[in-house]
PDB file of C-alpha atoms and ligand atoms in Angstrom:
ATOM      1  CA  MET A   1     -48.714-118.291 -12.371  1.00  0.00           C
ATOM      2  CA  LYS A   2     -51.825-120.330 -11.975  1.00  0.00           C
ATOM      3  CA  VAL A   3     -54.962-119.788  -9.895  1.00  0.00           C
ATOM      4  CA  THR A   4     -57.280-122.639  -8.960  1.00  0.00           C
ATOM      5  CA  ILE A   5     -60.886-121.557  -8.559  1.00  0.00           C
ATOM      6  CA  GLY A   6     -63.259-123.890  -6.737  1.00  0.00           C
ATOM      7  CA  HIS A   7     -66.901-123.417  -7.670  1.00  0.00           C
ATOM      8  CA  LEU A   8     -68.811-124.684  -4.662  1.00  0.00           C
ATOM      9  CA  TYR A   9     -72.036-126.615  -5.208  1.00  0.00           C
ATOM     10  CA  PRO A  10     -72.924-125.300  -8.691  1.00  0.00           C
ATOM     11  CA  ASP A  11     -75.638-127.966  -8.600  1.00  0.00           C
ATOM     12  CA  LEU A  12     -77.424-126.379  -5.617  1.00  0.00           C
ATOM     13  CA  PHE A  13     -76.353-122.718  -5.674  1.00  0.00           C
ATOM     14  CA  ASN A  14     -76.582-120.833  -8.936  1.00  0.00           C
ATOM     15  CA  LEU A  15     -79.139-118.055  -8.902  1.00  0.00           C
ATOM     16  CA  TYR A  16     -79.286-115.043 -11.219  1.00  0.00           C
ATOM     17  CA  GLY A  17     -76.189-115.957 -13.203  1.00  0.00           C
ATOM     18  CA  ASP A  18     -73.888-116.093 -10.185  1.00  0.00           C
ATOM     19  CA  SER A  19     -71.660-118.595 -12.007  1.00  0.00           C
ATOM     20  CA  GLY A  20     -70.660-115.586 -14.156  1.00  0.00           C
ATOM     21  CA  ASN A  21     -68.402-114.644 -11.233  1.00  0.00           C
ATOM     22  CA  VAL A  22     -66.294-117.725 -11.943  1.00  0.00           C
ATOM     23  CA  GLN A  23     -66.045-116.832 -15.631  1.00  0.00           C
ATOM     24  CA  CYS A  24     -65.052-113.278 -14.785  1.00  0.00           C
ATOM     25  CA  LEU A  25     -62.256-114.364 -12.425  1.00  0.00           C
ATOM     26  CA  LYS A  26     -60.991-116.783 -15.042  1.00  0.00           C
ATOM     27  CA  GLN A  27     -61.142-114.298 -17.909  1.00  0.00           C
ATOM     28  CA  ARG A  28     -59.289-111.571 -16.030  1.00  0.00           C
ATOM     29  CA  LEU A  29     -56.494-114.066 -15.377  1.00  0.00           C
ATOM     30  CA  VAL A  30     -56.416-115.161 -19.020  1.00  0.00           C
ATOM     31  CA  TRP A  31     -56.225-111.514 -20.163  1.00  0.00           C
ATOM     32  CA  ARG A  32     -53.128-111.228 -17.996  1.00  0.00           C
ATOM     33  CA  ASP A  33     -51.547-114.339 -19.518  1.00  0.00           C
ATOM     34  CA  MET A  34     -52.062-116.311 -16.342  1.00  0.00           C
ATOM     35  CA  GLU A  35     -53.500-119.759 -16.014  1.00  0.00           C
ATOM     36  CA  ALA A  36     -56.875-120.483 -14.406  1.00  0.00           C
ATOM     37  CA  GLU A  37     -58.271-123.850 -13.496  1.00  0.00           C
ATOM     38  CA  VAL A  38     -61.939-124.059 -12.533  1.00  0.00           C
ATOM     39  CA  CYS A  39     -62.970-126.997 -10.350  1.00  0.00           C
ATOM     40  CA  PRO A  40     -66.719-127.557  -9.961  1.00  0.00           C
ATOM     41  CA  LEU A  41     -67.222-128.966  -6.446  1.00  0.00           C
ATOM     42  CA  CYS A  42     -70.588-130.682  -6.376  1.00  0.00           C
ATOM     43  CA  ALA A  43     -72.520-131.740  -3.287  1.00  0.00           C
ATOM     44  CA  GLY A  44     -70.809-134.747  -1.730  1.00  0.00           C
ATOM     45  CA  ASP A  45     -67.474-134.324  -3.550  1.00  0.00           C
ATOM     46  CA  GLU A  46     -64.251-134.626  -1.541  1.00  0.00           C
ATOM     47  CA  ILE A  47     -62.746-131.127  -1.413  1.00  0.00           C
ATOM     48  CA  ASP A  48     -59.024-130.582  -1.119  1.00  0.00           C
ATOM     49  CA  PHE A  49     -58.945-127.026   0.205  1.00  0.00           C
ATOM     50  CA  GLY A  50     -55.153-127.007   0.011  1.00  0.00           C
ATOM     51  CA  LYS A  51     -55.415-126.991  -3.789  1.00  0.00           C
ATOM     52  CA  LEU A  52     -57.749-123.992  -3.898  1.00  0.00           C
ATOM     53  CA  ASP A  53     -56.840-120.340  -4.313  1.00  0.00           C
ATOM     54  CA  ILE A  54     -60.360-118.943  -4.588  1.00  0.00           C
ATOM     55  CA  LEU A  55     -63.676-120.451  -3.578  1.00  0.00           C
ATOM     56  CA  VAL A  56     -66.777-119.060  -5.284  1.00  0.00           C
ATOM     57  CA  TRP A  57     -70.159-119.940  -3.833  1.00  0.00           C
ATOM     58  CA  GLY A  58     -73.295-118.586  -5.480  1.00  0.00           C
ATOM     59  CA  GLY A  59     -76.765-117.720  -4.266  1.00  0.00           C
ATOM     60  CA  GLY A  60     -79.277-120.456  -3.578  1.00  0.00           C
ATOM     61  CA  SER A  61     -82.941-120.868  -2.773  1.00  0.00           C
ATOM     62  CA  ASP A  62     -84.115-121.864   0.709  1.00  0.00           C
ATOM     63  CA  LYS A  63     -84.537-125.376  -0.676  1.00  0.00           C
ATOM     64  CA  GLY A  64     -80.985-125.536  -2.045  1.00  0.00           C
ATOM     65  CA  GLN A  65     -79.687-124.221   1.256  1.00  0.00           C
ATOM     66  CA  ALA A  66     -81.565-126.872   3.235  1.00  0.00           C
ATOM     67  CA  LEU A  67     -80.259-129.604   0.915  1.00  0.00           C
ATOM     68  CA  ALA A  68     -76.688-128.428   1.464  1.00  0.00           C
ATOM     69  CA  VAL A  69     -76.699-128.651   5.267  1.00  0.00           C
ATOM     70  CA  ASP A  70     -75.396-132.226   5.583  1.00  0.00           C
ATOM     71  CA  TYR A  71     -72.685-131.642   2.977  1.00  0.00           C
ATOM     72  CA  LEU A  72     -71.637-128.426   4.689  1.00  0.00           C
ATOM     73  CA  ARG A  73     -71.301-130.187   8.010  1.00  0.00           C
ATOM     74  CA  GLN A  74     -68.764-132.533   6.396  1.00  0.00           C
ATOM     75  CA  ILE A  75     -66.571-129.731   5.026  1.00  0.00           C
ATOM     76  CA  ARG A  76     -67.047-127.235   7.865  1.00  0.00           C
ATOM     77  CA  GLN A  77     -63.702-127.657   9.629  1.00  0.00           C
ATOM     78  CA  ASP A  78     -61.648-127.656   6.410  1.00  0.00           C
ATOM     79  CA  PHE A  79     -63.567-124.606   5.143  1.00  0.00           C
ATOM     80  CA  LYS A  80     -62.960-122.775   8.424  1.00  0.00           C
ATOM     81  CA  ASP A  81     -59.237-123.640   8.392  1.00  0.00           C
ATOM     82  CA  TYR A  82     -59.003-122.386   4.793  1.00  0.00           C
ATOM     83  CA  VAL A  83     -60.615-119.057   5.759  1.00  0.00           C
ATOM     84  CA  GLU A  84     -58.432-118.606   8.835  1.00  0.00           C
ATOM     85  CA  ASP A  85     -55.376-119.352   6.682  1.00  0.00           C
ATOM     86  CA  GLY A  86     -56.281-116.457   4.349  1.00  0.00           C
ATOM     87  CA  GLY A  87     -58.100-118.510   1.714  1.00  0.00           C
ATOM     88  CA  VAL A  88     -60.078-116.306  -0.676  1.00  0.00           C
ATOM     89  CA  VAL A  89     -63.867-116.716  -0.736  1.00  0.00           C
ATOM     90  CA  LEU A  90     -66.700-114.991  -2.567  1.00  0.00           C
ATOM     91  CA  ALA A  91     -70.073-116.001  -1.102  1.00  0.00           C
ATOM     92  CA  ILE A  92     -73.256-114.570  -2.589  1.00  0.00           C
ATOM     93  CA  CYS A  93     -76.682-114.279  -0.968  1.00  0.00           C
ATOM     94  CA  GLY A  94     -77.729-117.766   0.206  1.00  0.00           C
ATOM     95  CA  ALA A  95     -74.030-118.650   0.494  1.00  0.00           C
ATOM     96  CA  PHE A  96     -73.270-115.436   2.409  1.00  0.00           C
ATOM     97  CA  GLN A  97     -76.042-116.401   4.843  1.00  0.00           C
ATOM     98  CA  LEU A  98     -74.556-119.873   5.353  1.00  0.00           C
ATOM     99  CA  LEU A  99     -71.146-118.524   6.338  1.00  0.00           C
ATOM    100  CA  GLY A 100     -72.929-117.609   9.552  1.00  0.00           C
ATOM    101  CA  LYS A 101     -74.503-119.511  12.411  1.00  0.00           C
ATOM    102  CA  TYR A 102     -77.938-120.128  10.939  1.00  0.00           C
ATOM    103  CA  TYR A 103     -80.674-119.045   8.556  1.00  0.00           C
ATOM    104  CA  GLN A 104     -84.037-119.138  10.310  1.00  0.00           C
ATOM    105  CA  ALA A 105     -86.596-119.775   7.561  1.00  0.00           C
ATOM    106  CA  GLY A 106     -89.952-119.767   9.319  1.00  0.00           C
ATOM    107  CA  GLU A 107     -89.981-122.804  11.584  1.00  0.00           C
ATOM    108  CA  ASP A 108     -86.957-124.329   9.890  1.00  0.00           C
ATOM    109  CA  ARG A 109     -83.522-123.502  11.122  1.00  0.00           C
ATOM    110  CA  ILE A 110     -80.907-124.080   8.427  1.00  0.00           C
ATOM    111  CA  GLU A 111     -77.592-124.604  10.120  1.00  0.00           C
ATOM    112  CA  GLY A 112     -74.711-122.550   8.700  1.00  0.00           C
ATOM    113  CA  LEU A 113     -70.968-123.116   8.760  1.00  0.00           C
ATOM    114  CA  ASP A 114     -70.542-120.870  11.813  1.00  0.00           C
ATOM    115  CA  ILE A 115     -67.368-119.395  10.354  1.00  0.00           C
ATOM    116  CA  LEU A 116     -68.614-115.850  10.970  1.00  0.00           C
ATOM    117  CA  ASP A 117     -70.589-114.609  13.942  1.00  0.00           C
ATOM    118  CA  ILE A 118     -73.579-113.570  11.834  1.00  0.00           C
ATOM    119  CA  HIS A 119     -77.116-114.926  11.533  1.00  0.00           C
ATOM    120  CA  THR A 120     -80.104-114.528   9.248  1.00  0.00           C
ATOM    121  CA  GLU A 121     -83.864-114.502   9.792  1.00  0.00           C
ATOM    122  CA  ARG A 122     -86.412-114.734   7.002  1.00  0.00           C
ATOM    123  CA  CYS A 123     -89.087-112.013   6.825  1.00  0.00           C
ATOM    124  CA  ASP A 124     -92.262-111.858   4.749  1.00  0.00           C
ATOM    125  CA  GLU A 125     -91.186-108.929   2.595  1.00  0.00           C
ATOM    126  CA  ARG A 126     -88.532-109.814   0.031  1.00  0.00           C
ATOM    127  CA  LEU A 127     -85.913-107.182  -0.640  1.00  0.00           C
ATOM    128  CA  VAL A 128     -85.660-106.989  -4.409  1.00  0.00           C
ATOM    129  CA  GLY A 129     -83.957-104.424  -6.612  1.00  0.00           C
ATOM    130  CA  ASN A 130     -80.792-102.700  -7.680  1.00  0.00           C
ATOM    131  CA  VAL A 131     -78.129-101.779  -5.169  1.00  0.00           C
ATOM    132  CA  VAL A 132     -75.216 -99.364  -5.094  1.00  0.00           C
ATOM    133  CA  LEU A 133     -72.625 -99.475  -2.325  1.00  0.00           C
ATOM    134  CA  GLU A 134     -69.759 -97.342  -1.251  1.00  0.00           C
ATOM    135  CA  SER A 135     -66.994 -99.560   0.091  1.00  0.00           C
ATOM    136  CA  PRO A 136     -63.766 -98.420   1.755  1.00  0.00           C
ATOM    137  CA  LEU A 137     -62.027-101.249  -0.139  1.00  0.00           C
ATOM    138  CA  PHE A 138     -62.786 -99.831  -3.586  1.00  0.00           C
ATOM    139  CA  GLY A 139     -62.554 -96.477  -5.341  1.00  0.00           C
ATOM    140  CA  THR A 140     -65.538 -97.235  -7.582  1.00  0.00           C
ATOM    141  CA  PRO A 141     -69.064 -97.785  -6.226  1.00  0.00           C
ATOM    142  CA  VAL A 142     -70.097-101.454  -6.140  1.00  0.00           C
ATOM    143  CA  VAL A 143     -73.274-102.143  -8.130  1.00  0.00           C
ATOM    144  CA  GLY A 144     -75.511-105.193  -8.160  1.00  0.00           C
ATOM    145  CA  PHE A 145     -78.953-106.649  -7.671  1.00  0.00           C
ATOM    146  CA  GLU A 146     -80.470-108.052  -4.490  1.00  0.00           C
ATOM    147  CA  ASN A 147     -83.323-110.520  -4.051  1.00  0.00           C
ATOM    148  CA  HIS A 148     -83.618-111.997  -0.586  1.00  0.00           C
ATOM    149  CA  ALA A 149     -86.105-112.651   2.160  1.00  0.00           C
ATOM    150  CA  GLY A 150     -83.398-113.101   4.776  1.00  0.00           C
ATOM    151  CA  ARG A 151     -82.194-110.272   7.007  1.00  0.00           C
ATOM    152  CA  THR A 152     -78.595-110.789   8.023  1.00  0.00           C
ATOM    153  CA  VAL A 153     -77.296-109.378  11.279  1.00  0.00           C
ATOM    154  CA  ILE A 154     -73.516-109.118  11.102  1.00  0.00           C
ATOM    155  CA  GLY A 155     -72.948-107.841  14.661  1.00  0.00           C
ATOM    156  CA  ASP A 156     -69.366-106.710  15.124  1.00  0.00           C
ATOM    157  CA  CYS A 157     -68.221-107.982  11.724  1.00  0.00           C
ATOM    158  CA  THR A 158     -67.112-105.498   9.071  1.00  0.00           C
ATOM    159  CA  PRO A 159     -69.631-104.779   6.295  1.00  0.00           C
ATOM    160  CA  LEU A 160     -68.601-104.760   2.644  1.00  0.00           C
ATOM    161  CA  GLY A 161     -70.046-101.300   2.193  1.00  0.00           C
ATOM    162  CA  LYS A 162     -72.531 -98.594   2.964  1.00  0.00           C
ATOM    163  CA  VAL A 163     -75.787 -98.734   1.013  1.00  0.00           C
ATOM    164  CA  LEU A 164     -76.191 -95.716  -1.276  1.00  0.00           C
ATOM    165  CA  TYR A 165     -79.161 -97.237  -3.069  1.00  0.00           C
ATOM    166  CA  GLY A 166     -81.146-100.378  -2.202  1.00  0.00           C
ATOM    167  CA  ARG A 167     -81.769-102.222   1.052  1.00  0.00           C
ATOM    168  CA  GLY A 168     -78.753-104.274   2.153  1.00  0.00           C
ATOM    169  CA  ASN A 169     -78.273-106.793   4.947  1.00  0.00           C
ATOM    170  CA  THR A 170     -81.269-105.963   7.102  1.00  0.00           C
ATOM    171  CA  GLY A 171     -83.312-103.691   4.871  1.00  0.00           C
ATOM    172  CA  ASP A 172     -82.860-100.612   7.009  1.00  0.00           C
ATOM    173  CA  GLY A 173     -79.440-100.840   8.653  1.00  0.00           C
ATOM    174  CA  GLY A 174     -77.610 -98.968   5.902  1.00  0.00           C
ATOM    175  CA  TYR A 175     -74.918-101.606   5.327  1.00  0.00           C
ATOM    176  CA  GLU A 176     -74.402-104.503   2.960  1.00  0.00           C
ATOM    177  CA  GLY A 177     -72.334-107.679   2.979  1.00  0.00           C
ATOM    178  CA  VAL A 178     -69.414-108.670   5.125  1.00  0.00           C
ATOM    179  CA  VAL A 179     -65.642-108.776   4.854  1.00  0.00           C
ATOM    180  CA  TYR A 180     -63.466-111.041   6.966  1.00  0.00           C
ATOM    181  CA  LYS A 181     -59.810-111.714   6.159  1.00  0.00           C
ATOM    182  CA  ASN A 182     -59.938-112.658   2.442  1.00  0.00           C
ATOM    183  CA  VAL A 183     -63.656-113.455   2.460  1.00  0.00           C
ATOM    184  CA  ILE A 184     -66.337-111.310   0.861  1.00  0.00           C
ATOM    185  CA  GLY A 185     -69.965-112.161   1.565  1.00  0.00           C
ATOM    186  CA  SER A 186     -72.593-110.121  -0.244  1.00  0.00           C
ATOM    187  CA  TYR A 187     -76.224-110.161  -1.281  1.00  0.00           C
ATOM    188  CA  LEU A 188     -75.286-108.737  -4.670  1.00  0.00           C
ATOM    189  CA  HIS A 189     -76.078-110.823  -7.693  1.00  0.00           C
ATOM    190  CA  GLY A 190     -75.599-109.435 -11.131  1.00  0.00           C
ATOM    191  CA  PRO A 191     -73.357-111.422 -11.349  1.00  0.00           C
ATOM    192  CA  LEU A 192     -71.292-109.200  -9.092  1.00  0.00           C
ATOM    193  CA  LEU A 193     -67.807-109.291 -10.599  1.00  0.00           C
ATOM    194  CA  PRO A 194     -68.181-108.327 -14.298  1.00  0.00           C
ATOM    195  CA  LYS A 195     -69.535-104.866 -13.446  1.00  0.00           C
ATOM    196  CA  ASN A 196     -67.202-104.458 -10.482  1.00  0.00           C
ATOM    197  CA  PRO A 197     -63.725-105.243 -11.801  1.00  0.00           C
ATOM    198  CA  GLU A 198     -62.070-103.789  -8.694  1.00  0.00           C
ATOM    199  CA  VAL A 199     -63.850-106.386  -6.561  1.00  0.00           C
ATOM    200  CA  CYS A 200     -62.705-109.125  -8.936  1.00  0.00           C
ATOM    201  CA  ASP A 201     -59.102-107.922  -8.796  1.00  0.00           C
ATOM    202  CA  TRP A 202     -59.218-107.637  -4.989  1.00  0.00           C
ATOM    203  CA  LEU A 203     -59.986-111.358  -4.883  1.00  0.00           C
ATOM    204  CA  LEU A 204     -57.391-112.252  -7.535  1.00  0.00           C
ATOM    205  CA  GLU A 205     -54.645-110.195  -5.948  1.00  0.00           C
ATOM    206  CA  ARG A 206     -55.184-111.746  -2.554  1.00  0.00           C
ATOM    207  CA  ALA A 207     -55.218-115.240  -4.012  1.00  0.00           C
ATOM    208  CA  LEU A 208     -52.029-114.663  -6.016  1.00  0.00           C
ATOM    209  CA  ARG A 209     -50.189-113.074  -3.099  1.00  0.00           C
ATOM    210  CA  ARG A 210     -51.161-115.894  -0.762  1.00  0.00           C
ATOM    211  CA  ARG A 211     -49.754-118.470  -3.193  1.00  0.00           C
ATOM    212  CA  TYR A 212     -46.830-116.619  -4.799  1.00  0.00           C
ATOM    213  CA  GLY A 213     -45.794-113.899  -2.351  1.00  0.00           C
ATOM    214  CA  GLU A 214     -46.681-110.372  -1.345  1.00  0.00           C
ATOM    215  CA  ASP A 215     -44.846-108.699  -4.216  1.00  0.00           C
ATOM    216  CA  VAL A 216     -47.203-110.024  -6.915  1.00  0.00           C
ATOM    217  CA  GLU A 217     -48.800-107.127  -8.815  1.00  0.00           C
ATOM    218  CA  LEU A 218     -51.734-107.462 -11.195  1.00  0.00           C
ATOM    219  CA  LYS A 219     -51.223-106.083 -14.679  1.00  0.00           C
ATOM    220  CA  GLU A 220     -53.676-103.244 -15.338  1.00  0.00           C
ATOM    221  CA  LEU A 221     -56.553-103.895 -17.739  1.00  0.00           C
ATOM    222  CA  SER A 222     -58.443-101.187 -19.572  1.00  0.00           C
ATOM    223  CA  ASP A 223     -61.849-101.965 -17.963  1.00  0.00           C
ATOM    224  CA  GLU A 224     -63.451 -99.346 -20.165  1.00  0.00           C
ATOM    225  CA  ALA A 225     -66.610-101.324 -20.911  1.00  0.00           C
ATOM    226  CA  GLU A 226     -66.869-102.673 -17.369  1.00  0.00           C
ATOM    227  CA  LEU A 227     -66.585 -99.240 -15.783  1.00  0.00           C
ATOM    228  CA  ARG A 228     -69.019 -97.760 -18.290  1.00  0.00           C
ATOM    229  CA  ALA A 229     -71.575-100.400 -17.266  1.00  0.00           C
ATOM    230  CA  ASN A 230     -70.890 -99.685 -13.607  1.00  0.00           C
ATOM    231  CA  ARG A 231     -71.171 -95.906 -14.031  1.00  0.00           C
ATOM    232  CA  ASN A 232     -74.262 -96.214 -16.133  1.00  0.00           C
ATOM    233  CA  MET A 233     -76.047 -98.142 -13.419  1.00  0.00           C
ATOM    234  CA  ALA A 234     -74.973 -95.863 -10.587  1.00  0.00           C
ATOM    235  CA  GLU A 235     -75.966 -92.763 -12.551  1.00  0.00           C
ATOM    236  CA  ARG A 236     -79.300 -94.264 -13.579  1.00  0.00           C
ATOM    237  CA  LEU A 237     -80.049 -94.819  -9.908  1.00  0.00           C
ATOM    238  CA  GLY A 238     -79.052 -91.264  -9.074  1.00  0.00           C
ATOM    239  CA  VAL A 239     -75.910 -92.070  -7.093  1.00  0.00           C
ATOM    240  CA  GLY A 240     -73.244 -91.621  -9.744  1.00  0.00           C
ATOM    241  CA  LYS A 241     -71.099 -88.514 -10.100  1.00  0.00           C
ATOM    242  CA  LYS A 242     -74.014 -86.759 -11.725  1.00  0.00           C
ATOM    243  CA  GLY A 243     -76.405 -87.874  -8.997  1.00  0.00           C
ATOM    244  CA  ARG A 244     -76.773 -86.994  -5.347  1.00  0.00           C
TER     245      ARG A 244
HETATM  246  N1  LIG B 301     -83.030-118.034   0.341  1.00  0.00           N
HETATM  247  C1  LIG B 301     -82.370-116.874   0.693  1.00  0.00           C
HETATM  248  C2  LIG B 301     -83.252-115.666   0.889  1.00  0.00           C
HETATM  249  O1  LIG B 301     -84.242-115.454   0.198  1.00  0.00           O
HETATM  250  C3  LIG B 301     -81.293-116.614  -0.322  1.00  0.00           C
HETATM  251  C4  LIG B 301     -81.787-116.221  -1.685  1.00  0.00           C
HETATM  252  C5  LIG B 301     -80.707-115.955  -2.684  1.00  0.00           C
HETATM  253  O2  LIG B 301     -79.635-116.561  -2.646  1.00  0.00           O
HETATM  254  N2  LIG B 301     -81.021-115.100  -3.641  1.00  0.00           N
HETATM  255  O3  LIG B 301     -82.973-114.878   1.743  1.00  0.00           O
END
C-alpha cells in the first residue's frame, strides 16, 4: 500500500520545523513496510488532488499568508472538493487560519479558502508557549507549541481539543484547533506529529481507509520514545498523570 503526501507551499509555509510532520508521516509508513511518496507543491504548481492521500500545510508568517492568497484562489474549489470527499488534511497555524473565511491582520484582510466557517483576527498580544490538550479523538494528551497573534473563532465547528495548558484558538475560550471530516487544523507547532503519534496515525488510518477500504488496520509501533517525550512535556507542565 502506498500513501501520497502533498506538502503544500513548503516555500511559503514552514515555521518552527512544521515540515517535520511530513517526515513523521512518511517514517511511520516506512516502519510499517508501506510506501510513501512526498510531493512538494510549491506556489503556482498545478495540483492534482485526486492523486493525494494526505495534504500537509505548515504554519506561515502574515507575509507568507498574504503572498499565498492568489495561489489559494486558484486551488480553492479543488481543495474544497477534496475535503468534502474525505481527503485528509493537516493544517498548522497560518494554514489553519486560511482554511477559514479570512485572517484580519490590522487593516489587511487576507482572504482564506472559506472551506470552514471560521475566521481569525490579529491582536497585539502574541500567544506564545507550550500547550497541552485533551482531545476526545485521542487517549494521550496532545502536546505542542503555539506562537500566533491571530485569534480564531470556530463558531459551531468542532475543536480539536480542550486546552489543559496554554492559550488555544482565542486565548481564553478554552479550546484549540478544529476537526472537520478528515481535516485537522491546529495552532500546534512542535512539529506536532512526532510527539503525538496517535494524531499521526489518525491521519494515516483515514488516508489508507479512504484509498484501500475500511478494513485497513495500522500495524502497532512501539512508540516508547515518542510517548516518553509526550509524557515528559505534559508532566513538566503539571498536566500529566502526576500533575493536576
Ligand atoms: N501569522 C499568523 C499569526 O501570527 C500565523 C503564525 C504562524 O503560523 N505561526 O497568527
